[in-house]
Short mmCIF file of C-alpha atoms in Angstrom, two decimals:
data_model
loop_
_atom_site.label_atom_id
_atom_site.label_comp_id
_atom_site.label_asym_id
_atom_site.label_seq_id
_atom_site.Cartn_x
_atom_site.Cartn_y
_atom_site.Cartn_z
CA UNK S 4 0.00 0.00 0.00
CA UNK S 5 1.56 3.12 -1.04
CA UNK S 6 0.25 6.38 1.08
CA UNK S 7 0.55 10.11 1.44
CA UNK S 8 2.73 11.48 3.98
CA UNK S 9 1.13 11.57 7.27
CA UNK S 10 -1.01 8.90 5.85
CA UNK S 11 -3.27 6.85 8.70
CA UNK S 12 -3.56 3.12 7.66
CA UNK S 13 -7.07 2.19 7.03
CA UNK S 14 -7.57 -1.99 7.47
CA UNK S 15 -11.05 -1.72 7.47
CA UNK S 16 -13.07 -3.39 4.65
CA UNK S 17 -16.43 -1.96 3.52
CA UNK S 18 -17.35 -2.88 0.13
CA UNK S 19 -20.10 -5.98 -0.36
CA UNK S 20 -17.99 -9.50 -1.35
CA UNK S 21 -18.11 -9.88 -5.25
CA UNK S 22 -19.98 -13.10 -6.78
CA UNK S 23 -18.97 -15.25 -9.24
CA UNK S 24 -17.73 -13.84 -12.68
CA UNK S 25 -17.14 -15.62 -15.89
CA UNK S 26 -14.73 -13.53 -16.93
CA UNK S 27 -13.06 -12.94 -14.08
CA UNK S 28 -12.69 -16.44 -13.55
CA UNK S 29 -11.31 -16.76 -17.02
CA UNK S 30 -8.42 -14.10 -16.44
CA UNK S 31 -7.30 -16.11 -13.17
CA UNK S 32 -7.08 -19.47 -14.73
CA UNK S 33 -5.02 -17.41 -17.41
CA UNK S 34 -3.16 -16.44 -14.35
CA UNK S 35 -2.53 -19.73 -12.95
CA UNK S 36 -1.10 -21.34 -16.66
CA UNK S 37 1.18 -18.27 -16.20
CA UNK S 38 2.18 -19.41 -12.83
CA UNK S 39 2.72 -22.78 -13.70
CA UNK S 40 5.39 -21.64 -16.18
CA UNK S 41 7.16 -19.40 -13.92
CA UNK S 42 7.34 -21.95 -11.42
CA UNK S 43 8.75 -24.85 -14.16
CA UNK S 44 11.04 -21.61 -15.50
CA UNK S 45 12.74 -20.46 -12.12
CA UNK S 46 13.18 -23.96 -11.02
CA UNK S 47 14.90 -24.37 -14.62
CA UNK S 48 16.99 -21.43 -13.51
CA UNK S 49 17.99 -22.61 -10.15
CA UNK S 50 19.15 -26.43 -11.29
CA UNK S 51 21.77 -23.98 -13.73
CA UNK S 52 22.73 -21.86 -10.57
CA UNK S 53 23.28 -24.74 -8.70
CA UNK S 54 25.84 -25.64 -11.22
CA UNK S 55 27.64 -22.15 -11.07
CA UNK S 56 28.30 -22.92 -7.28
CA UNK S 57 29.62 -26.16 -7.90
CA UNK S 58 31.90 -24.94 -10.00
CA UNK S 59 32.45 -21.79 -8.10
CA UNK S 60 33.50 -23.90 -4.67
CA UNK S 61 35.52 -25.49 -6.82
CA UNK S 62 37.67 -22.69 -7.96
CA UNK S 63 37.26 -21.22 -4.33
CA UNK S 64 35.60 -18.15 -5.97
CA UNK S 65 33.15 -15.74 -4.28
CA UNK S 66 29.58 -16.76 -4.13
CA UNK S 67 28.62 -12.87 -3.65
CA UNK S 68 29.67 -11.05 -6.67
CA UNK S 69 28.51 -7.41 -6.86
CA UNK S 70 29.71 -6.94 -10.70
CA UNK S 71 27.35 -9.90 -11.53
CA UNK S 72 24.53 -8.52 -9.00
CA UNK S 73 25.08 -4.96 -11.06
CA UNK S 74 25.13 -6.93 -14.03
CA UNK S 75 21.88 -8.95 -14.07
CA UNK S 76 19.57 -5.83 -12.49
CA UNK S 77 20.30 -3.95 -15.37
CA UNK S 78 19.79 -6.21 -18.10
CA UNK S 79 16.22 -6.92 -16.07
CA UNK S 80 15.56 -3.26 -16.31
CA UNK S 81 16.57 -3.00 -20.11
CA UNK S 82 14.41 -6.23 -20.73
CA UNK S 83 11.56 -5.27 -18.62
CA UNK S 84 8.66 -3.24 -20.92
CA UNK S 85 5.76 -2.83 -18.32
CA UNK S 86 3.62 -2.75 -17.11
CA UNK S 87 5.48 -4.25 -13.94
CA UNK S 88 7.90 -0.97 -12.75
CA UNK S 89 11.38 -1.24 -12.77
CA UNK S 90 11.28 -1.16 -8.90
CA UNK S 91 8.96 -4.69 -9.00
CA UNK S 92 11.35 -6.54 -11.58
CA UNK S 93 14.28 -5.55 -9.29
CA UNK S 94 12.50 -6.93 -5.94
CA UNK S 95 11.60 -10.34 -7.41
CA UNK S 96 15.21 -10.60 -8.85
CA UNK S 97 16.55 -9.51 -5.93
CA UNK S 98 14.98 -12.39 -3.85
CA UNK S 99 15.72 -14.81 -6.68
CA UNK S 100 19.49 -13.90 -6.02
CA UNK S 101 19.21 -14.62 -2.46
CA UNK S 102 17.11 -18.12 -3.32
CA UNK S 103 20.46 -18.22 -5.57
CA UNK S 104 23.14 -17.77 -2.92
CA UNK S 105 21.56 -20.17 -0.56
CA UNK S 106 21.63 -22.86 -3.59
CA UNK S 107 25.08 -21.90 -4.06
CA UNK S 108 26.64 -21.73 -0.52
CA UNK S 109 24.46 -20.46 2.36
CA UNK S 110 25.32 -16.85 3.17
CA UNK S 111 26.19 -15.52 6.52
CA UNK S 112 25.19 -11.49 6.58
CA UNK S 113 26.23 -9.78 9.93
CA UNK S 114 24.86 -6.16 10.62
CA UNK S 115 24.46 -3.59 13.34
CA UNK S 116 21.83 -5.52 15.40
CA UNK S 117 19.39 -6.27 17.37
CA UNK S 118 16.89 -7.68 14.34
CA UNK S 119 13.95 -4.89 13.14
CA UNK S 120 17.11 -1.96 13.35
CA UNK S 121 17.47 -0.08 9.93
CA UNK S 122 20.74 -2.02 9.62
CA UNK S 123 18.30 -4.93 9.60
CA UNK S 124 16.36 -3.45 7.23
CA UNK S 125 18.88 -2.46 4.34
CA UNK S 126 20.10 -5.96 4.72
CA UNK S 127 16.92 -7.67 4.17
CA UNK S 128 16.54 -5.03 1.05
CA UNK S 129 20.09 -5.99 -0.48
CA UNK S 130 20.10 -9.54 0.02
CA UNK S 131 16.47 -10.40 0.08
CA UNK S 132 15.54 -13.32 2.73
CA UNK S 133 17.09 -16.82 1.42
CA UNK S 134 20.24 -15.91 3.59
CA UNK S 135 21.19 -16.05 7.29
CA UNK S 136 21.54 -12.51 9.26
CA UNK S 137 23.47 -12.20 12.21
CA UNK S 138 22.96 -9.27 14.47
CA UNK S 139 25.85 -7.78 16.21
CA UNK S 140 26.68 -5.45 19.23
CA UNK S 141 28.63 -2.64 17.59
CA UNK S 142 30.57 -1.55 14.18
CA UNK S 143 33.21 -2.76 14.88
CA UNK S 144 31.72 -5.71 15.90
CA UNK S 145 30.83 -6.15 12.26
CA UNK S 146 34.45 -5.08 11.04
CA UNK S 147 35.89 -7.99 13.43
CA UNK S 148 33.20 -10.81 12.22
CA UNK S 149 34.18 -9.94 8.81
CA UNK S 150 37.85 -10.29 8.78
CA UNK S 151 37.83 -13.42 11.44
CA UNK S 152 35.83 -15.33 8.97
CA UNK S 153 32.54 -15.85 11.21
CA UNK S 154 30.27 -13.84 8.43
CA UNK S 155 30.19 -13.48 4.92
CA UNK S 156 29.97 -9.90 4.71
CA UNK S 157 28.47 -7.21 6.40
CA UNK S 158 26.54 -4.65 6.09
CA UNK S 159 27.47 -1.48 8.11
CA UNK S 160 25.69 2.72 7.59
CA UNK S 161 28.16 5.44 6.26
CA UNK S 162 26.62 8.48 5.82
CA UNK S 163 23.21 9.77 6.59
CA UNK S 164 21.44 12.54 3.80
CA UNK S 165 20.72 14.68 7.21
CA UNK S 166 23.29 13.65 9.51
CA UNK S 167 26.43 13.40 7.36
CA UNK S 168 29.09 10.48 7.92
CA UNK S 169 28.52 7.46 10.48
CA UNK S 170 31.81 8.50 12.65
CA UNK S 171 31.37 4.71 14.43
CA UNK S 172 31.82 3.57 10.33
CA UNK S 173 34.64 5.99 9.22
CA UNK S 174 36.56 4.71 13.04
CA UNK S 175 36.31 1.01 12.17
CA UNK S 176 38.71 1.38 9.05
CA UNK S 177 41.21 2.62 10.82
CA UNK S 178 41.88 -0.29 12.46
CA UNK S 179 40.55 -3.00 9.92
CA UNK S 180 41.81 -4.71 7.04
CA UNK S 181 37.98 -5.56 5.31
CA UNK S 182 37.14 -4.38 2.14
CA UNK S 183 34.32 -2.52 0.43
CA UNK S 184 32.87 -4.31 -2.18
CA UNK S 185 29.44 -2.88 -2.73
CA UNK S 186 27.27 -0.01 -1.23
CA UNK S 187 23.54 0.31 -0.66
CA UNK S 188 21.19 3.36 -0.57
CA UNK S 189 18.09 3.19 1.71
CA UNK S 190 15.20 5.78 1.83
CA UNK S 191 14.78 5.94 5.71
CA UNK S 192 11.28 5.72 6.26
CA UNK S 193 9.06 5.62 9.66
CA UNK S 194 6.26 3.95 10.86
CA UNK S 195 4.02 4.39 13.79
CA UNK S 196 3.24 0.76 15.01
CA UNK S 197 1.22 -1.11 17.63
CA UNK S 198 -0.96 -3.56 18.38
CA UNK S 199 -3.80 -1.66 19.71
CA UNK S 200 -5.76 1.42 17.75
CA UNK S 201 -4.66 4.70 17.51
CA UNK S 202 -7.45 5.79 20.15
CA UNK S 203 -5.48 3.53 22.65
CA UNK S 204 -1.75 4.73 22.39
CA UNK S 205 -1.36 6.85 25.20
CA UNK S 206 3.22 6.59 24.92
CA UNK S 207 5.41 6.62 22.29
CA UNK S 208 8.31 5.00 22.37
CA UNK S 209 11.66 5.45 19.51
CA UNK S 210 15.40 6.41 19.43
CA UNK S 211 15.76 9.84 20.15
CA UNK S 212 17.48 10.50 16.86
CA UNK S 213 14.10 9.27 15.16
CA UNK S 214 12.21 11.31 17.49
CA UNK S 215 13.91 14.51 15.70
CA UNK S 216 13.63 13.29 11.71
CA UNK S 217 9.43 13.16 13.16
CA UNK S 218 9.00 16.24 14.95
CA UNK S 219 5.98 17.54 12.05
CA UNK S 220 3.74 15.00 12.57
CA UNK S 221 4.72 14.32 16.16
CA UNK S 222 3.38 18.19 16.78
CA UNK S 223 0.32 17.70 14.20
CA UNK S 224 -1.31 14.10 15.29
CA UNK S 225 0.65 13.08 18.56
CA UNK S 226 1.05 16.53 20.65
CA UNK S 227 -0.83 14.82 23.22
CA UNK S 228 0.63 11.38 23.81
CA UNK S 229 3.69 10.85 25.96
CA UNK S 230 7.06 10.69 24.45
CA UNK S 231 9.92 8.11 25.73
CA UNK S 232 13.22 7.20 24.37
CA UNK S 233 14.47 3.81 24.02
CA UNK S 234 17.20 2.03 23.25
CA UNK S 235 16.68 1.24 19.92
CA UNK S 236 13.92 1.05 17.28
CA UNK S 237 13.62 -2.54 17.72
CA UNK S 238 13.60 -1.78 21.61
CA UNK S 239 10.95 0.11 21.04
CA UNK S 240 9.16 -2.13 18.68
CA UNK S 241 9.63 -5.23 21.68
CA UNK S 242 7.62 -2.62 24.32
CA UNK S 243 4.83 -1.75 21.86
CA UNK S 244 4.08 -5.54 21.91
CA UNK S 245 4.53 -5.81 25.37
CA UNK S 246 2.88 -3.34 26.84
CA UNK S 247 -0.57 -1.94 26.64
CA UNK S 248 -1.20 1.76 25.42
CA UNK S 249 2.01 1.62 24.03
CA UNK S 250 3.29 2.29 20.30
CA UNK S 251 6.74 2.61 18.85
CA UNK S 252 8.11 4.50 15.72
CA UNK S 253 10.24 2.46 13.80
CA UNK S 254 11.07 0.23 10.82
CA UNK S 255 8.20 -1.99 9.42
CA UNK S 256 10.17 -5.23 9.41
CA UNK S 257 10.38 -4.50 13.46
CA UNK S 258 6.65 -4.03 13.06
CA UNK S 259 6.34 -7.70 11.65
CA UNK S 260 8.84 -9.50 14.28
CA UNK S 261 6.75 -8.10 16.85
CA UNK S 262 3.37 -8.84 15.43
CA UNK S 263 2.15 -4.84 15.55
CA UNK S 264 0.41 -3.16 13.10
CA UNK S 265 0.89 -0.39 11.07
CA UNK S 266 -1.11 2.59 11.91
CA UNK S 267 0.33 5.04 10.10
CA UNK S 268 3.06 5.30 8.04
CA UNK S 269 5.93 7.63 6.26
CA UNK S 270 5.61 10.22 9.65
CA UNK S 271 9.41 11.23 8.42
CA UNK S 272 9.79 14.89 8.24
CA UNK S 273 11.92 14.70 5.11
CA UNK S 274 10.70 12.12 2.75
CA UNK S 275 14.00 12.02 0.83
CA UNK S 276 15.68 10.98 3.74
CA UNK S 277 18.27 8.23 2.50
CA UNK S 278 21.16 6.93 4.28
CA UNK S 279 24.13 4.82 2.07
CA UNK S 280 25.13 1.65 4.01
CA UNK S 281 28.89 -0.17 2.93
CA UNK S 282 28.55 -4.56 2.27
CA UNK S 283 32.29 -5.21 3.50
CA UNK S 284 33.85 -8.57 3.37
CA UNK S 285 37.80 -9.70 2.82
CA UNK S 286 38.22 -9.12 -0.94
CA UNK S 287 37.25 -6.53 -3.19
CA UNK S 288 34.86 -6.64 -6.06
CA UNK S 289 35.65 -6.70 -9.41
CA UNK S 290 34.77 -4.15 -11.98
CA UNK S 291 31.43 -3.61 -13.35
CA UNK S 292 32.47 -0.87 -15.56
CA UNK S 293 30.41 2.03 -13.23
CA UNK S 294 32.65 1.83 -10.42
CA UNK S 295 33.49 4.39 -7.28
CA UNK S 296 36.95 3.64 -4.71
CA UNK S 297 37.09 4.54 -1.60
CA UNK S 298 40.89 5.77 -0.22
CA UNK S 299 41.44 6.66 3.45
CA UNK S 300 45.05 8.69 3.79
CA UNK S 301 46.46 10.88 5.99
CA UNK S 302 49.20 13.91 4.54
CA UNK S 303 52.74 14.89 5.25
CA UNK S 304 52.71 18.01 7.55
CA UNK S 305 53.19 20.78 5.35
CA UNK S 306 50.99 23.43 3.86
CA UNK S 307 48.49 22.80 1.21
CA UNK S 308 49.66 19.01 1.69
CA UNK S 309 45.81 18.22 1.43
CA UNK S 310 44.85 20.59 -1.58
CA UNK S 311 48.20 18.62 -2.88
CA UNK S 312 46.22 15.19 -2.95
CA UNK S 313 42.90 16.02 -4.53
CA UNK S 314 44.80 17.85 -7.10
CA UNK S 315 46.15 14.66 -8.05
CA UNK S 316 42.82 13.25 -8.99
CA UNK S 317 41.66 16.18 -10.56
CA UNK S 318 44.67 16.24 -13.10
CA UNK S 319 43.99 12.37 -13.90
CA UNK S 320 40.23 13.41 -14.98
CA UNK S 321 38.83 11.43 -11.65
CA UNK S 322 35.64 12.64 -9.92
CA UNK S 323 35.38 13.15 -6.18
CA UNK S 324 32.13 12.72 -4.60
CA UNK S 325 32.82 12.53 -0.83
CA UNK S 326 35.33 13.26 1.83
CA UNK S 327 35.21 12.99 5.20
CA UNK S 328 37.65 13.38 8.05
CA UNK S 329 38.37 11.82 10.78
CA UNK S 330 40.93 12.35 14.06
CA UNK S 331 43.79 9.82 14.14
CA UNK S 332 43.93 9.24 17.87
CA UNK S 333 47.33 9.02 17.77
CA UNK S 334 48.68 12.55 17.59
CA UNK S 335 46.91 16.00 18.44
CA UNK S 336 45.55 17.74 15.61
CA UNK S 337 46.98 14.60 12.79
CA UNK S 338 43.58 13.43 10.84
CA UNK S 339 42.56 10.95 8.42
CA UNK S 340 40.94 11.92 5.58
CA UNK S 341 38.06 9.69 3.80
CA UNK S 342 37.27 10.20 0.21
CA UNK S 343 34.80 8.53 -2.75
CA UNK S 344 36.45 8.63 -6.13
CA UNK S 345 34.34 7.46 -9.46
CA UNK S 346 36.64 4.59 -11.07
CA UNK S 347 38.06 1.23 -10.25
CA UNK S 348 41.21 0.89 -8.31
CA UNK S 349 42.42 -1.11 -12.27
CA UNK S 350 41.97 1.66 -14.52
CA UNK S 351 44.64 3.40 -15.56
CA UNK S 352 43.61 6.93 -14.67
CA UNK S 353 42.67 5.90 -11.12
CA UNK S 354 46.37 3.62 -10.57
CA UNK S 355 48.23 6.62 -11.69
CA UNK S 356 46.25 8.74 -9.27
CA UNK S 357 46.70 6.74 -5.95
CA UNK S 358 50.72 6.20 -7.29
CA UNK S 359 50.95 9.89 -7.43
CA UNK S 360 49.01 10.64 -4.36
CA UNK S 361 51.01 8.16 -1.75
CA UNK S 362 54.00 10.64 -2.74
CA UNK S 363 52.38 13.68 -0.58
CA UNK S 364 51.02 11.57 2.21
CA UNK S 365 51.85 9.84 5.26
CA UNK S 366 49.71 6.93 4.99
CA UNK S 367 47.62 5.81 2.11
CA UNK S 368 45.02 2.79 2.09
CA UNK S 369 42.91 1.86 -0.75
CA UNK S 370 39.61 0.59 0.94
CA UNK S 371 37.66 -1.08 -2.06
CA UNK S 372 36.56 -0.63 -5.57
CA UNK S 373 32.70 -1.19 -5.71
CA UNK S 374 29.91 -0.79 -8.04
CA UNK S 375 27.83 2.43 -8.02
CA UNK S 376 24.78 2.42 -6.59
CA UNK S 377 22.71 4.33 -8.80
CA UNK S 378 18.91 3.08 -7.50
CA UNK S 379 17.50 3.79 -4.00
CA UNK S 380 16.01 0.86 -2.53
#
């Protein structure tokens, strides 16, 4: 159901039950032959996939493979004609890839936990729900399962639309040898959910941070229920199911683990709202030919030592879309500097740039080559 911002969610059900119609009738057996071969069809597909992971475990190559994954959504979008959006044909390939990976290998996806989080939520979204998801305490947390081997990848946030970077995030690679090999872009959206009816909620529970991104409609519809904060969104989620007369804001996969309803729905301030998560895991991705690398260095101390390194890229025709800086924690004032270059760490332009770039700095660390995310999920 797709509402208006604001939007309350109506479950009732007022119009008369429909009798019998021929032609009706007619359309849904059309509908069921049509199953039937899309059944026989993606079973046809899966006995091939199963054959790619044979051969795949046995040339110890990586089940995940975000070129591929970049690949195959956009020859679906370049096949797909309608009426079905782009957006559908995506989802159900999306899931089909996850049906695939579990064929393949069973994957192990760790992310900033507890389950219902937006972490949660942008994992679910990338790697549909054929694969296993393992929440974890902190970032780092995630940074550590990765490189010891206990998960597959994970899946950590970066930088928020309204916030700016994830400092937790930007920390972590300081101190971390896993790699970035794909990126995901979520539009953060909230959802009012209980189990009783509006009429009932009496206290609100949320993170405080979500609190802020719904400060509209908490003023327009909720200026006279009681506000609490709470651990997390999925915290929050685990009282509203508890506890009578209460209701949490939050994500609507929390919503579902804690059997609550929806009762209303997009209560975000800013509806563009989108924060970029990072899939790490211990090798880099390949090229898919629309590529962005990520470089974390820190420069000599000199003057314009900084203006020194980005005019490195800019004289090898390379794009900067991000940078970000960080403290070093070992010396007073020393920082690390984060940026997002379009390319692949194998082209040319983008070799000659990093070769030329080490010369005016301290310390210089390629973090991954990755495919551009160019759709919002």
């Amino acid at each position: 159901m797709c509402l208006t911002h604001f939007s309350r969610v109506d479950t009732t059900n007022t119009m008369p039950a429909a009798g019998p119609d021929p032609k009706l009738e007619g359309l849904r057996k059309q509908i069921d032959a049509l199953d039937a071969q899309l059944v026989e069809l993606l079973n046809a597909r899966a006995r091939v996939v199963v054959e790619i992971g044979k051969l795949k475990q046995q040339n110890n190559a990586p089940i995940y493979a975000p070129d591929r994954e970049k690949a195959v959504l956009e020859k679906v979008r370049a096949l797909n004609k309608g009426p079905l959006p782009d957006r559908c044909m995506e989802a159900v390939y999306r899931e089909l890839m996850s049906g695939s990976f579990a064929l393949e290998k069973p994957l192990r996806i760790g992310f900033l936990g507890p389950h219902g989080t937006f972490s949660h939520a942008a994992s679910v979204r990338k790697f549909g729900s054929s694969v296993e998801y393992v929440p974890l305490a902190d970032i780092p947390g995630v940074f550590d399962h990765v490189v010891r081997g206990h998960v597959d990848y994970g899946l950590v946030p970066v930088e928020n639309s309204i916030g700016g970077g994830i400092v937790d995030t930007l920390d972590a690679f300081l101190h971390s040898s896993a790699k970035i090999c794909a990126e995901v872009r979520i539009t953060v959206h909230h959802y009012l959910l209980s189990r009783e009816p509006w009429e009932k909620v009496r206290t609100i529970y949320s993170k405080p941070e979500v609190f802020s991104q719904c400060r509209k409609w908490l003023g327009a519809v909720a200026k006279d229920r009681d506000v609490q904060p709470a651990a997390s969104t999925s915290k929050a989620a685990e009282l509203a199911g508890q506890t009578p007369g209460v209701a949490a804001i939050g994500t609507r996969i929390a919503g579902e683990l804690h059997n609550l309803r929806v009762l209303f729905e997009n209560i975000e301030d800013d509806p563009e709202n989108e924060t970029r998560f990072l899939v790490i895991g211990r090798e880099p991705a390949r090229r898919s030919g629309d590529d962005k690398t990520a470089v974390m260095f820190t420069t000599a101390h000199k003057p314009g030592a900084l203006a020194e390194v980005l005019d490195v890229f800019k004289e090898n025709g390379i794009n900067l879309t991000d940078i970000e800086k960080r403290p070093s924690k070992k010396v007073n004032w020393e920082y690390y500097f984060f940026i997002d270059a379009q390319g692949h760490a194998d082209d040319a332009a983008m070799q000659r740039a990093i070769g030329e770039a080490r010369k005016h700095c301290l310390q210089l660390t390629v973090l991954g080559s990755y495919p551009r995310a160019t759709e919002v999920l």
